[in-house]
Short mmCIF file of C-alpha atoms in Angstrom, two decimals:
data_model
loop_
_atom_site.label_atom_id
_atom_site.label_comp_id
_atom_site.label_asym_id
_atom_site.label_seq_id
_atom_site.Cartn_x
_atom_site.Cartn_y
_atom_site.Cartn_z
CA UNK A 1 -18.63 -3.36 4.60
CA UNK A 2 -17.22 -0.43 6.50
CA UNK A 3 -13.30 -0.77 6.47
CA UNK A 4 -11.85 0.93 9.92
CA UNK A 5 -8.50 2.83 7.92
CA UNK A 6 -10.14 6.14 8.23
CA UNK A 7 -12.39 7.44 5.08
CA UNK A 8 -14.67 5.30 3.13
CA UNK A 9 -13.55 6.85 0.09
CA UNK A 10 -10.53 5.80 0.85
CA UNK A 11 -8.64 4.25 -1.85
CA UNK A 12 -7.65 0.61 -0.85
CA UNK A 13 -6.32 -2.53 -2.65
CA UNK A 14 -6.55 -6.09 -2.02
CA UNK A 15 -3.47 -7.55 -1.93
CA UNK A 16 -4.37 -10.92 -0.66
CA UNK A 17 -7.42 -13.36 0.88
CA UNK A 18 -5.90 -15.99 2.89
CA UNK A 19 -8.49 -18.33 5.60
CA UNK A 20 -10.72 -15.03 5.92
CA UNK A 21 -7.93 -12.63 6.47
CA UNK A 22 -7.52 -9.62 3.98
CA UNK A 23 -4.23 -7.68 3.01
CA UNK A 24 -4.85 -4.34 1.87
CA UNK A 25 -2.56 -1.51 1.17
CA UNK A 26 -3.76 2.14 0.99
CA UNK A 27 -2.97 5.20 -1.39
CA UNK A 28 0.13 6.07 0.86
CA UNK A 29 0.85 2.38 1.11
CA UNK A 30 0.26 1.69 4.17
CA UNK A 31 -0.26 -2.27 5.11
CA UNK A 32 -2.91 -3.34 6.68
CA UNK A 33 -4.51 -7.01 8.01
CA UNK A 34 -8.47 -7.15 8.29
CA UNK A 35 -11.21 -10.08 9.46
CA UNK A 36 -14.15 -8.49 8.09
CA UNK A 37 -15.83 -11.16 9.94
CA UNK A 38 -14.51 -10.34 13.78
CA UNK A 39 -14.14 -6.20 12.72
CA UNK A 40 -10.47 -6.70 13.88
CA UNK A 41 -7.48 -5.24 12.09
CA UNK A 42 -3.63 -4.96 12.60
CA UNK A 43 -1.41 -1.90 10.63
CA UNK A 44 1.36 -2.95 9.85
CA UNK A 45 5.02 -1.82 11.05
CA UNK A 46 6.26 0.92 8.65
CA UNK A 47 9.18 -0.79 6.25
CA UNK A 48 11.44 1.49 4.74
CA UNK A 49 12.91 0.72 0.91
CA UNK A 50 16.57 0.34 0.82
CA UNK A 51 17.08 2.76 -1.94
CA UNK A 52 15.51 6.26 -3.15
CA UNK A 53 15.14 5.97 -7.02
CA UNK A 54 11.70 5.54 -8.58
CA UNK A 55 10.56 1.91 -7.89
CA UNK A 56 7.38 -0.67 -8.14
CA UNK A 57 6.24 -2.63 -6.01
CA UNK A 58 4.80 -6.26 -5.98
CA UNK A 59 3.21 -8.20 -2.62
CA UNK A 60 1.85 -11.72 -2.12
CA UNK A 61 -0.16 -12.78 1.14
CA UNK A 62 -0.53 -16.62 2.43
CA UNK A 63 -0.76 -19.11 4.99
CA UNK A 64 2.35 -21.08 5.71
CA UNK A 65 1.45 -23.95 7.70
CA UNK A 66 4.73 -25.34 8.71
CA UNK A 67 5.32 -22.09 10.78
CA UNK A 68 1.60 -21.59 11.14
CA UNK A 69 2.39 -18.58 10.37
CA UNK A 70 0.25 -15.60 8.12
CA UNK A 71 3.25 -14.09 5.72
CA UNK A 72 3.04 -11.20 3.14
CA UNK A 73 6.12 -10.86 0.89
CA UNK A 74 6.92 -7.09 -0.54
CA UNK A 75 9.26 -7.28 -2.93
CA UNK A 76 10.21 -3.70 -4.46
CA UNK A 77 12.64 -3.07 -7.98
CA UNK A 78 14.34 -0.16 -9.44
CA UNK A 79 15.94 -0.14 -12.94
CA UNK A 80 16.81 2.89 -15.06
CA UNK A 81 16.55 3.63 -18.75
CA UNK A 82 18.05 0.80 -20.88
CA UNK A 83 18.41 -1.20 -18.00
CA UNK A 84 21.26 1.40 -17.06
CA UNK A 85 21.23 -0.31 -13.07
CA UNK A 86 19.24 -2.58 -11.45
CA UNK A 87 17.79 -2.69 -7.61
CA UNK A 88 15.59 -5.13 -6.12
CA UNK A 89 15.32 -6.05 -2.11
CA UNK A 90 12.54 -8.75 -0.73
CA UNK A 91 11.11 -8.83 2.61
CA UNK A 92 8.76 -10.95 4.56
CA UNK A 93 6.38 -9.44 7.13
CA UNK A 94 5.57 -12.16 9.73
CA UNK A 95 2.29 -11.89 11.80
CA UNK A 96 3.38 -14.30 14.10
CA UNK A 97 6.46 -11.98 15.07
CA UNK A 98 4.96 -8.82 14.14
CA UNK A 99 7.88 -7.79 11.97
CA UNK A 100 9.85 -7.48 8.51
CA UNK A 101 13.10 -9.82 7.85
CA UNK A 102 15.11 -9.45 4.80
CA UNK A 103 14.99 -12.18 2.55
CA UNK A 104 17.49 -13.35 -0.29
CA UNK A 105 16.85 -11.05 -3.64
CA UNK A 106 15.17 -11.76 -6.37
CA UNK A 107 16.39 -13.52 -9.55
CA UNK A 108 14.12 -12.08 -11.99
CA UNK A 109 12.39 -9.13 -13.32
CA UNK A 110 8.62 -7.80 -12.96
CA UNK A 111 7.63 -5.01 -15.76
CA UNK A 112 4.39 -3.77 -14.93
CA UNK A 113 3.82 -0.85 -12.03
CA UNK A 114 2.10 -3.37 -9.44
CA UNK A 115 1.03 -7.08 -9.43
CA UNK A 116 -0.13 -9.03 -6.25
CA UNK A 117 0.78 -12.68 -6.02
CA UNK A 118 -1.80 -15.38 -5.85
CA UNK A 119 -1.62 -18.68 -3.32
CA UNK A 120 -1.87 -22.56 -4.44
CA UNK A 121 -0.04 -25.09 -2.85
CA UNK A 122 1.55 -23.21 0.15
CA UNK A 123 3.18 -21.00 -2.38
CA UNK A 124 2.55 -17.72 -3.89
CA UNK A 125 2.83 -16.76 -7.51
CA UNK A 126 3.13 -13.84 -10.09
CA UNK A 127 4.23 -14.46 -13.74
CA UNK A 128 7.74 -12.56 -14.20
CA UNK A 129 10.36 -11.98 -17.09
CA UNK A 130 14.06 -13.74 -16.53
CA UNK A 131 16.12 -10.77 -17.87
CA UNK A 132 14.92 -7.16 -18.94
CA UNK A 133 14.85 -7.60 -22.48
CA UNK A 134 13.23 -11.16 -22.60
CA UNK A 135 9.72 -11.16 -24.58
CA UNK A 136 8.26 -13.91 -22.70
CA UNK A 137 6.73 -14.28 -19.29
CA UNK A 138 7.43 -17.07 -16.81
CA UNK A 139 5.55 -18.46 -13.59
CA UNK A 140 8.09 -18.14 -10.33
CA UNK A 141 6.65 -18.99 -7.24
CA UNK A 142 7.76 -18.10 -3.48
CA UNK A 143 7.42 -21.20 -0.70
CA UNK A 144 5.81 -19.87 2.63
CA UNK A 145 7.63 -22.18 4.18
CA UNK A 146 11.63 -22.67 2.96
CA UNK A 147 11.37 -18.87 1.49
CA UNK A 148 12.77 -19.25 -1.73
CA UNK A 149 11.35 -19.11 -5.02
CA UNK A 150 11.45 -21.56 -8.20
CA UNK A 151 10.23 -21.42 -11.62
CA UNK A 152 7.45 -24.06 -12.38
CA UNK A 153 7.17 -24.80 -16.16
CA UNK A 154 3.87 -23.74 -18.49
CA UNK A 155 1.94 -26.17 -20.87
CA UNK A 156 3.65 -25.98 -24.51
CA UNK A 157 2.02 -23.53 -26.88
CA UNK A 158 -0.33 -22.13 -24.13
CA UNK A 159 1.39 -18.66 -24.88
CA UNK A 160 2.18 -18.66 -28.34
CA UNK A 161 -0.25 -16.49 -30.10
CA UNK A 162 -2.50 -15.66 -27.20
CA UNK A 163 -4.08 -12.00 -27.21
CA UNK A 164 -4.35 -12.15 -23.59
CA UNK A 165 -3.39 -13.99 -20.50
CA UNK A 166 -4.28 -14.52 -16.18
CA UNK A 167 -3.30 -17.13 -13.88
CA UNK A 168 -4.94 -17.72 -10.70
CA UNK A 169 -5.40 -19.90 -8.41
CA UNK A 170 -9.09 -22.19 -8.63
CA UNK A 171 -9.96 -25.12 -6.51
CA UNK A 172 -6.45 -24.95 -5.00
CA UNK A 173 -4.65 -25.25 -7.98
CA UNK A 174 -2.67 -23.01 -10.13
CA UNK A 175 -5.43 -21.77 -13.50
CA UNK A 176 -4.47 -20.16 -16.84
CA UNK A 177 -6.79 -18.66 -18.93
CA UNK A 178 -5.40 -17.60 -22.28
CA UNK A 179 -7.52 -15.84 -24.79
CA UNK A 180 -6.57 -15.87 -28.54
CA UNK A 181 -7.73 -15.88 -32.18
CA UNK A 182 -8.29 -18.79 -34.07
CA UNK A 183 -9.06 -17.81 -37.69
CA UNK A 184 -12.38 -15.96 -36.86
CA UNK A 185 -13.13 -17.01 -34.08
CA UNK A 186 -12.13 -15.97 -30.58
CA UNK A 187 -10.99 -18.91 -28.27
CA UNK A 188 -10.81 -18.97 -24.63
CA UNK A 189 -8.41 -22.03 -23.27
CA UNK A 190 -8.68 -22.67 -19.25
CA UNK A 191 -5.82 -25.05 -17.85
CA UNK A 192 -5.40 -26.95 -14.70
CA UNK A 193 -2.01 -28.28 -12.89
CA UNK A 194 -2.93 -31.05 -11.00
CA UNK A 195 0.01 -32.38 -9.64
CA UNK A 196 2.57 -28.90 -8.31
CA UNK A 197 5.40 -28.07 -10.06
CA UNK A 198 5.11 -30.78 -12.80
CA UNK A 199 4.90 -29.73 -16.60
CA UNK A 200 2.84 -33.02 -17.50
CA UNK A 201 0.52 -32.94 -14.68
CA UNK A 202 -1.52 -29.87 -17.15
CA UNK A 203 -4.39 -30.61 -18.61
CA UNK A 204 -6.90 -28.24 -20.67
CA UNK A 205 -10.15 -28.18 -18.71
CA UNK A 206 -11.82 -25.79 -21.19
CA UNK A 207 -11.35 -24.78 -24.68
CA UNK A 208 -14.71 -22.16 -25.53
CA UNK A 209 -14.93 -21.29 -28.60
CA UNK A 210 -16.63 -17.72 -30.02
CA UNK A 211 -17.80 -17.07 -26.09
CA UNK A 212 -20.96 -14.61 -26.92
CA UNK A 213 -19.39 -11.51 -24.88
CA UNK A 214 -16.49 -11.31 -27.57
CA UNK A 215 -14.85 -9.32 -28.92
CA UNK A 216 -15.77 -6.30 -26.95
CA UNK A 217 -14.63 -8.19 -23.58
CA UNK A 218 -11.17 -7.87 -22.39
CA UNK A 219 -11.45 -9.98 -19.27
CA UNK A 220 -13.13 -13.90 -19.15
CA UNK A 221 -12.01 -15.14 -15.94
CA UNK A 222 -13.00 -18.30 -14.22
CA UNK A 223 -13.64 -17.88 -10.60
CA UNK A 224 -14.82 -20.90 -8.75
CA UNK A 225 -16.31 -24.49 -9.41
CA UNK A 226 -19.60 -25.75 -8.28
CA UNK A 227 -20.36 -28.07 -5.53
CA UNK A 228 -20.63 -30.68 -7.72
CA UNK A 229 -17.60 -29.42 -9.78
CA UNK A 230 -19.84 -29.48 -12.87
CA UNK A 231 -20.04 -26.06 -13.69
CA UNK A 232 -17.19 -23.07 -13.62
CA UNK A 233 -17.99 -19.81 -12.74
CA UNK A 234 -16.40 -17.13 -14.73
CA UNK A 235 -16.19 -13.43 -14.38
CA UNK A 236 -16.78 -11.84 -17.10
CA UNK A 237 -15.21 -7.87 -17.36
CA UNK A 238 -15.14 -4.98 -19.69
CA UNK A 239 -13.44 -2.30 -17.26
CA UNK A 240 -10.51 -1.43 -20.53
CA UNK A 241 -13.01 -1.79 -23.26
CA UNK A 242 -16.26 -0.02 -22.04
CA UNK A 243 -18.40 1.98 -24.36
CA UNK A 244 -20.94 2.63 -21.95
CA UNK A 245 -23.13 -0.13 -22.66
CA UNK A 246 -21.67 -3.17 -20.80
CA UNK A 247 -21.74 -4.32 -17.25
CA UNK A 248 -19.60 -6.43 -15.49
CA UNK A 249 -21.24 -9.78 -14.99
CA UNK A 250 -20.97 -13.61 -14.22
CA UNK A 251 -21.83 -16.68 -16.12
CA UNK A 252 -21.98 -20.31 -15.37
CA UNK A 253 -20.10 -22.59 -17.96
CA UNK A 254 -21.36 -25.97 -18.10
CA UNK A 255 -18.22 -28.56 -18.54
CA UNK A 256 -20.71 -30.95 -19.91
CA UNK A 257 -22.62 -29.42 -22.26
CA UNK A 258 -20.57 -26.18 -22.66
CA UNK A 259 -23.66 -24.20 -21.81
CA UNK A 260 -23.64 -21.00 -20.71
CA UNK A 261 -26.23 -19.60 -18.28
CA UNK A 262 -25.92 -15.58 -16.69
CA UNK A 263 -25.36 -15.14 -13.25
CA UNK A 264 -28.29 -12.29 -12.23
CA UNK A 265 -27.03 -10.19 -9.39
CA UNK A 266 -28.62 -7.08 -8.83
CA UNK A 267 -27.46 -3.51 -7.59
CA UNK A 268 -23.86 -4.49 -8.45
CA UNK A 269 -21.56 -1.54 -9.88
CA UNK A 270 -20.51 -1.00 -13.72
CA UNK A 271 -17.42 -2.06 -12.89
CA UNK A 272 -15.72 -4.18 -10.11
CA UNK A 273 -12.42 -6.71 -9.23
CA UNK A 274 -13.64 -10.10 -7.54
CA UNK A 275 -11.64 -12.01 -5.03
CA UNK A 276 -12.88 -15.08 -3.30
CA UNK A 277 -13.17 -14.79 0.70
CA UNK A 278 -14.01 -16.75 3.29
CA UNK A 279 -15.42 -16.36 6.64
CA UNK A 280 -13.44 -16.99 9.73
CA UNK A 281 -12.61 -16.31 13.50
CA UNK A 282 -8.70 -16.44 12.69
CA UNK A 283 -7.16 -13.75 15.46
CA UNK A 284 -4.80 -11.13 14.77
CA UNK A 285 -3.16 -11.02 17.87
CA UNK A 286 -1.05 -13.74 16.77
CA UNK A 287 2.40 -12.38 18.63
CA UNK A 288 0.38 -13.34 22.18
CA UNK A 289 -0.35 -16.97 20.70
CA UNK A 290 1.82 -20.02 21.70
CA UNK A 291 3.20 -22.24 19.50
#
């Protein structure tokens, strides 16, 4: 597809899919809002940062249906050597309104240059650190509705000697793959919270054991069920640990009979990011719509 935000070697980022809409942010960071299916597109207002040190940046884009409302949080944090100061400010942009409001800061820490959030349940979600010098990640997510974020527990152990870690969101609910080492073997665990915000409602849908693409994969990513839920498609990605001989690819994982059967797609690049989207008429002229 032809983006309209000037040159098509334009560097752009996904921030967000939401009902058909994209967020994407450029190499200058501007914002933008895009229905690939209608061609239309909204920039968003420039948003200054409160504060001039060197900061990172971290976004989220969702649906809120109480509001019916299309919201993409920035949140943007600044600390120093040794944790010498700390800044942080949140804001929401509203489509609805067409504008950026100030939201209560954050409580916790992000330590890598950019992450985008991911939606389940009406809520977007990034995995975070409570204080600078902890060790171990936590899940916070931010309600599109009341605005405020919460910490929602992991399963026990999931983390504990994992090599490598995503969550996502799959089938409308929140998805952690963890990849470790069991003896000789390489292991890759998929769980599944059924029921939002409760610890006991997770339940291991896959444990797959010496997949055929390790070791030299860095990325094993499930993407989407089947129609008949049977099978999980996983995306399977060697972008940090490419010798020149591997492709990024798909394969179907049976839940059955743990087959696993290659996805043949032809004329895709080396190397790619996926992100699910949907088709849709949703307008973007949402400031003229009544409530």
């Amino acid at each position: 597809l032809n983006h309209p935000f000037g040159e098509q070697r334009k560097t752009l980022q996904i921030l967000g899919s939401c009902n058909g809409l994209l967020a994407l942010v450029d190499d200058k960071d501007g914002i933008f809002l895009w229905n690939p299916s209608t061609r239309k597109s909204q920039v968003l207002p420039f948003n200054e940062i409160g504060f001039s040190s060197p900061s990172s940046t971290y976004y989220g884009f969702g649906y809120d249906p109480i509001s019916d409302d299309y919201k993409l949080i920035r949140m943007v944090q600044s600390h120093g050597n040794n944790d010498e100061y700390f800044h942080s400010e949140a804001k929401v942009y509203s489509l609805r309104s067409n504008c950026w409001r100030r939201i209560k800061d954050v409580c916790f820490y992000h330590k890598f240059s950019r992450e985008f959030g991911f939606l389940a349940n009406n809520a977007l979600h990034w995995m975070v650190f409570k204080t600078p010098q902890s060790r171990n990640q936590e899940l916070v997510g931010f309600d599109l509705g009341s605005e405020e974020f919460r910490f929602l527990e992991l399963p026990d152990g999931c983390l504990d000697q994992i090599l490598r870690f995503h969550i996502k969101a799959m089938g409308g609910d929140i998805c952690l793959t963890s990849t470790y080492r069991e003896t000789n073997n390489f292991v890759v665990d998929v769980w599944i919270m059924k029921e939002y915000g409760v610890k006991q409602s997770w339940f291991k849908l896959i444990s797959w054991k010496e997949p055929y693409f390790m070791p030299c994969s860095i990325v094993a990513l499930p993407v989407a069920f089947s129609k008949d839920g049977d099978e999980v498609l996983f995306f399977i990605g060697y972008k940090w640990f490419n010798w020149g001989r591997r492709i990024d690819s798909f394969v179907w994982y049976d839940l059955g009979s743990q087959v696993v059967e290659d996805v043949v797609i032809r004329g895709i690049p080396t190397s790619f990011d996926v992100n699910l989207y949907v088709d849709s008429l949703v307008p973007l002229n949402w400031s003229t719509v009544s409530l």
